[in-house]
PDB file of C-alpha atoms in Angstrom:
ATOM      1  CA  MET A 117       9.727  -1.840 -47.707  1.00 46.00           C
ATOM      2  CA  ASP A 118      12.552  -3.299 -49.774  1.00 57.00           C
ATOM      3  CA  PRO A 119      14.174  -6.128 -47.744  1.00 54.00           C
ATOM      4  CA  LYS A 120      17.580  -5.068 -49.090  1.00 71.00           C
ATOM      5  CA  ALA A 121      17.075  -1.444 -48.049  1.00 78.00           C
ATOM      6  CA  ILE A 122      19.559  -0.238 -45.467  1.00 82.00           C
ATOM      7  CA  ASN A 123      18.272   1.730 -42.501  1.00 83.00           C
ATOM      8  CA  ASP A 124      20.434   4.848 -42.660  1.00 86.00           C
ATOM      9  CA  GLY A 125      18.877   6.366 -39.545  1.00 86.00           C
ATOM     10  CA  GLY A 126      17.875   9.567 -41.327  1.00 82.00           C
ATOM     11  CA  PRO A 127      19.857  12.798 -41.145  1.00 81.00           C
ATOM     12  CA  ALA A 128      22.589  12.936 -38.485  1.00 81.00           C
ATOM     13  CA  PHE A 129      21.946  16.613 -37.791  1.00 77.00           C
ATOM     14  CA  PRO A 130      18.335  17.314 -38.794  1.00 73.00           C
ATOM     15  CA  CYS A 131      16.993  20.810 -39.272  1.00 68.00           C
ATOM     16  CA  ASP A 132      14.862  22.209 -36.456  1.00 67.00           C
ATOM     17  CA  PRO A 133      11.206  21.759 -37.543  1.00 65.00           C
ATOM     18  CA  PHE A 134      10.381  25.271 -36.292  1.00 67.00           C
ATOM     19  CA  VAL A 135      13.023  26.808 -38.567  1.00 63.00           C
ATOM     20  CA  ALA A 136      12.021  24.592 -41.485  1.00 62.00           C
ATOM     21  CA  SER A 137       8.349  25.519 -41.167  1.00 66.00           C
ATOM     22  CA  LYS A 138       8.886  29.269 -41.596  1.00 68.00           C
ATOM     23  CA  PRO A 139       7.850  30.554 -45.038  1.00 68.00           C
ATOM     24  CA  GLY A 140      10.816  30.913 -47.362  1.00 69.00           C
ATOM     25  CA  ASN A 141      12.966  28.402 -45.476  1.00 64.00           C
ATOM     26  CA  GLU A 142      12.045  25.357 -47.571  1.00 65.00           C
ATOM     27  CA  THR A 143      15.320  25.536 -49.519  1.00 69.00           C
ATOM     28  CA  VAL A 144      17.377  25.944 -46.349  1.00 66.00           C
ATOM     29  CA  ALA A 145      15.587  23.031 -44.672  1.00 63.00           C
ATOM     30  CA  LYS A 146      16.110  20.795 -47.707  1.00 65.00           C
ATOM     31  CA  ARG A 147      19.820  21.662 -47.855  1.00 64.00           C
ATOM     32  CA  LEU A 148      20.291  20.977 -44.140  1.00 63.00           C
ATOM     33  CA  ALA A 149      18.463  17.647 -44.344  1.00 62.00           C
ATOM     34  CA  GLU A 150      20.583  16.362 -47.253  1.00 66.00           C
ATOM     35  CA  GLY A 151      23.791  16.025 -45.234  1.00 73.00           C
ATOM     36  CA  MET A 152      25.381  12.996 -43.677  1.00 84.00           C
ATOM     37  CA  THR A 153      23.110  10.194 -42.514  1.00 88.00           C
ATOM     38  CA  LEU A 154      23.179   8.861 -38.986  1.00 92.00           C
ATOM     39  CA  ARG A 155      24.620   5.624 -40.395  1.00 93.00           C
ATOM     40  CA  ASP A 156      27.518   7.561 -41.952  1.00 93.00           C
ATOM     41  CA  TYR A 157      28.078   9.431 -38.682  1.00 94.00           C
ATOM     42  CA  PHE A 158      28.162   6.217 -36.639  1.00 95.00           C
ATOM     43  CA  ALA A 159      30.498   4.586 -39.187  1.00 95.00           C
ATOM     44  CA  ALA A 160      32.873   7.560 -39.029  1.00 94.00           C
ATOM     45  CA  LYS A 161      32.990   7.330 -35.233  1.00 94.00           C
ATOM     46  CA  ALA A 162      33.596   3.569 -35.361  1.00 94.00           C
ATOM     47  CA  MET A 163      36.277   4.019 -38.024  1.00 90.00           C
ATOM     48  CA  GLN A 164      38.177   6.460 -35.795  1.00 90.00           C
ATOM     49  CA  ALA A 165      38.358   3.870 -33.026  1.00 89.00           C
ATOM     50  CA  LEU A 166      39.280   1.037 -35.392  1.00 86.00           C
ATOM     51  CA  ILE A 167      42.098   3.068 -36.957  1.00 84.00           C
ATOM     52  CA  MET A 168      43.437   4.137 -33.557  1.00 85.00           C
ATOM     53  CA  MET A 169      43.513   0.462 -32.511  1.00 82.00           C
ATOM     54  CA  GLY A 170      45.480  -0.406 -35.661  1.00 80.00           C
ATOM     55  CA  ALA A 171      42.719  -2.764 -36.739  1.00 75.00           C
ATOM     56  CA  THR A 172      43.097  -5.197 -39.578  1.00 76.00           C
ATOM     57  CA  VAL A 173      40.399  -7.504 -40.889  1.00 77.00           C
ATOM     58  CA  THR A 174      40.928 -11.244 -41.182  1.00 80.00           C
ATOM     59  CA  LYS A 175      38.789 -13.183 -43.648  1.00 77.00           C
ATOM     60  CA  HIS A 176      38.576 -16.938 -43.624  1.00 80.00           C
ATOM     61  CA  THR A 177      38.868 -18.434 -47.107  1.00 80.00           C
ATOM     62  CA  PRO A 178      39.162 -22.030 -48.341  1.00 85.00           C
ATOM     63  CA  GLU A 179      42.894 -21.387 -48.801  1.00 84.00           C
ATOM     64  CA  GLY A 180      43.281 -20.155 -45.214  1.00 83.00           C
ATOM     65  CA  GLU A 181      43.142 -16.839 -43.427  1.00 83.00           C
ATOM     66  CA  LEU A 182      43.581 -13.641 -45.391  1.00 78.00           C
ATOM     67  CA  THR A 183      44.599 -10.498 -43.517  1.00 79.00           C
ATOM     68  CA  ILE A 184      43.306  -7.311 -45.095  1.00 76.00           C
ATOM     69  CA  PRO A 185      45.119  -4.055 -44.276  1.00 74.00           C
ATOM     70  CA  GLY A 186      43.159  -1.523 -42.251  1.00 71.00           C
ATOM     71  CA  ARG A 187      42.772   1.034 -45.026  1.00 76.00           C
ATOM     72  CA  VAL A 188      40.916  -1.569 -47.102  1.00 79.00           C
ATOM     73  CA  GLY A 189      39.173  -3.680 -44.470  1.00 81.00           C
ATOM     74  CA  VAL A 190      38.227  -1.115 -41.838  1.00 85.00           C
ATOM     75  CA  PRO A 191      35.603   0.958 -43.739  1.00 88.00           C
ATOM     76  CA  PRO A 192      33.242  -1.996 -44.374  1.00 88.00           C
ATOM     77  CA  LEU A 193      33.766  -3.108 -40.769  1.00 88.00           C
ATOM     78  CA  ALA A 194      32.913   0.412 -39.556  1.00 91.00           C
ATOM     79  CA  TYR A 195      29.588   0.197 -41.398  1.00 93.00           C
ATOM     80  CA  GLU A 196      28.900  -3.164 -39.729  1.00 92.00           C
ATOM     81  CA  TYR A 197      29.325  -1.396 -36.379  1.00 93.00           C
ATOM     82  CA  ALA A 198      27.092   1.454 -37.569  1.00 95.00           C
ATOM     83  CA  ASP A 199      24.371  -1.000 -38.613  1.00 95.00           C
ATOM     84  CA  ALA A 200      24.618  -2.677 -35.195  1.00 95.00           C
ATOM     85  CA  MET A 201      24.249   0.702 -33.462  1.00 95.00           C
ATOM     86  CA  LEU A 202      21.175   1.535 -35.553  1.00 94.00           C
ATOM     87  CA  ALA A 203      19.683  -1.881 -34.777  1.00 94.00           C
ATOM     88  CA  ALA A 204      20.317  -1.341 -31.059  1.00 95.00           C
ATOM     89  CA  ARG A 205      18.387   1.935 -31.218  1.00 91.00           C
ATOM     90  CA  GLU A 206      15.342   0.057 -32.555  1.00 88.00           C
ATOM     91  CA  ALA A 207      15.483  -2.647 -29.867  1.00 79.00           C
TER      92      ALA A 207
END
C-alpha cells in the first residue's frame, strides 16, 4: 500500500450487496458506490460544526502568528478531523 495513500473509508452510503448482486444491477451498483466517501462525509459534518463556531485557523510562522479566515482555513481542518475519525474507527 502506498504510504501516502489516504484512507477514505470507502463509500459513505454503500449499495446493499443483495441489490448489487441481482443480474442487471451492475450499473446501478457501480453508480451508487461512486458517491461521496466516508472521509468526505465526516469532513462535511466537521465543517458544519467549525463554521457554526465561527472557527478561524491560526498558523505559526517565523514572522509570528497568521490568522486564516474560516472560509480558507476550515476545509483543510475539517479533513484533519475526518482523518482522526477514520483512524479512531480502526483503533
